[in-house]
C-alpha cells in the first residue's frame, strides 16, 4: 500500500523538484502537477507529486500520519485529529446519495 506524504519544494526545474520532509530529501517528478515554486507543499506518492496542497491540508495529513504512528505505539493521539473531534463524519459530496 502506498501512502501519500506532504513534502516541501526546496528547488525545482521544468519537470522535477527536490523536496524535503522531516530532513529526508527526494527528487520528485512534477509531471502531473506542472510548475512548482520553492516552498510549495506537494502530496507525493512513490516520488511523483500528484497534487499541490495548501498549508492547512498538508498539516492535517501530517497530523493524521503522526496520529496513526502514536496509536500504533499506544501513545495519546486524539489531539492529532482535532478536525474530527465534536463533529459527525460526512461522506464527500460525490458519495452522498441523491434524492430523485
Short mmCIF file of C-alpha atoms in Angstrom, two decimals:
data_model
loop_
_atom_site.label_atom_id
_atom_site.label_comp_id
_atom_site.label_asym_id
_atom_site.label_seq_id
_atom_site.Cartn_x
_atom_site.Cartn_y
_atom_site.Cartn_z
CA UNK A 1 0.00 0.00 0.00
CA UNK A 2 1.24 3.49 -0.82
CA UNK A 3 0.78 6.45 1.45
CA UNK A 4 0.97 9.98 0.11
CA UNK A 5 3.27 12.26 2.05
CA UNK A 6 3.25 16.04 2.16
CA UNK A 7 6.65 17.35 1.06
CA UNK A 8 8.04 20.87 0.67
CA UNK A 9 9.74 22.02 -2.54
CA UNK A 10 13.28 23.28 -1.89
CA UNK A 11 14.30 23.64 -5.56
CA UNK A 12 12.76 22.82 -8.91
CA UNK A 13 13.33 22.71 -12.64
CA UNK A 14 11.00 22.09 -15.56
CA UNK A 15 9.98 18.51 -14.72
CA UNK A 16 11.26 17.71 -11.23
CA UNK A 17 11.57 19.18 -7.77
CA UNK A 18 13.87 18.48 -4.89
CA UNK A 19 11.51 18.06 -1.94
CA UNK A 20 12.01 17.62 1.77
CA UNK A 21 10.04 16.06 4.58
CA UNK A 22 11.45 15.85 8.09
CA UNK A 23 15.10 16.05 6.99
CA UNK A 24 14.69 13.50 4.16
CA UNK A 25 15.15 14.83 0.63
CA UNK A 26 13.83 13.22 -2.55
CA UNK A 27 13.86 14.09 -6.22
CA UNK A 28 10.19 14.15 -7.27
CA UNK A 29 8.56 14.19 -10.69
CA UNK A 30 6.23 17.16 -11.18
CA UNK A 31 4.80 15.92 -14.50
CA UNK A 32 1.29 15.59 -13.01
CA UNK A 33 1.17 19.00 -11.29
CA UNK A 34 3.17 21.26 -13.60
CA UNK A 35 5.48 24.04 -12.46
CA UNK A 36 6.05 24.42 -8.75
CA UNK A 37 7.79 27.06 -6.68
CA UNK A 38 10.15 26.84 -3.72
CA UNK A 39 8.03 26.49 -0.59
CA UNK A 40 5.08 24.79 -2.30
CA UNK A 41 3.68 21.78 -0.47
CA UNK A 42 3.09 18.69 -2.61
CA UNK A 43 1.33 15.39 -1.98
CA UNK A 44 3.90 12.80 -3.10
CA UNK A 45 3.29 9.13 -3.96
CA UNK A 46 6.28 7.00 -4.98
CA UNK A 47 8.42 10.02 -5.97
CA UNK A 48 5.67 11.64 -8.05
CA UNK A 49 3.81 14.76 -7.00
CA UNK A 50 0.10 14.20 -7.55
CA UNK A 51 -1.31 17.42 -6.11
CA UNK A 52 -0.32 20.79 -4.74
CA UNK A 53 -1.53 21.17 -1.13
CA UNK A 54 -2.40 24.26 0.83
CA UNK A 55 -0.68 24.63 4.20
CA UNK A 56 -3.76 23.58 6.21
CA UNK A 57 -4.30 20.39 4.22
CA UNK A 58 -0.60 19.48 4.47
CA UNK A 59 -0.76 19.96 8.26
CA UNK A 60 -3.89 17.78 8.55
CA UNK A 61 -2.22 14.97 6.61
CA UNK A 62 0.93 15.24 8.74
CA UNK A 63 -1.19 15.20 11.91
CA UNK A 64 -3.11 12.13 10.72
CA UNK A 65 0.10 10.25 9.92
CA UNK A 66 1.56 11.21 13.30
CA UNK A 67 -1.71 10.16 14.95
CA UNK A 68 -1.60 6.72 13.34
CA UNK A 69 2.00 6.24 14.45
CA UNK A 70 1.14 7.32 18.01
CA UNK A 71 -1.88 4.98 18.14
CA UNK A 72 0.27 2.06 16.98
CA UNK A 73 2.73 2.82 19.79
CA UNK A 74 -0.03 3.08 22.40
CA UNK A 75 0.54 6.82 22.87
CA UNK A 76 -2.13 9.54 23.04
CA UNK A 77 -3.27 10.52 19.55
CA UNK A 78 -6.67 12.19 19.82
CA UNK A 79 -5.21 15.71 19.73
CA UNK A 80 -3.79 14.97 16.26
CA UNK A 81 -7.31 14.53 14.88
CA UNK A 82 -8.66 17.85 16.17
CA UNK A 83 -10.54 18.47 12.91
CA UNK A 84 -12.67 15.36 13.58
CA UNK A 85 -13.50 15.95 17.25
CA UNK A 86 -17.02 17.16 18.07
CA UNK A 87 -18.48 16.53 14.61
CA UNK A 88 -20.24 13.73 12.83
CA UNK A 89 -18.40 12.18 9.89
CA UNK A 90 -19.76 13.17 6.47
CA UNK A 91 -19.33 11.48 3.14
CA UNK A 92 -17.72 13.56 0.39
CA UNK A 93 -20.31 15.23 -1.82
CA UNK A 94 -19.74 12.82 -4.73
CA UNK A 95 -20.50 9.80 -2.49
CA UNK A 96 -23.70 11.13 -0.95
CA UNK A 97 -27.00 9.63 -2.14
CA UNK A 98 -29.07 11.76 -4.47
CA UNK A 99 -32.78 12.19 -3.90
CA UNK A 100 -34.94 11.63 -7.02
#
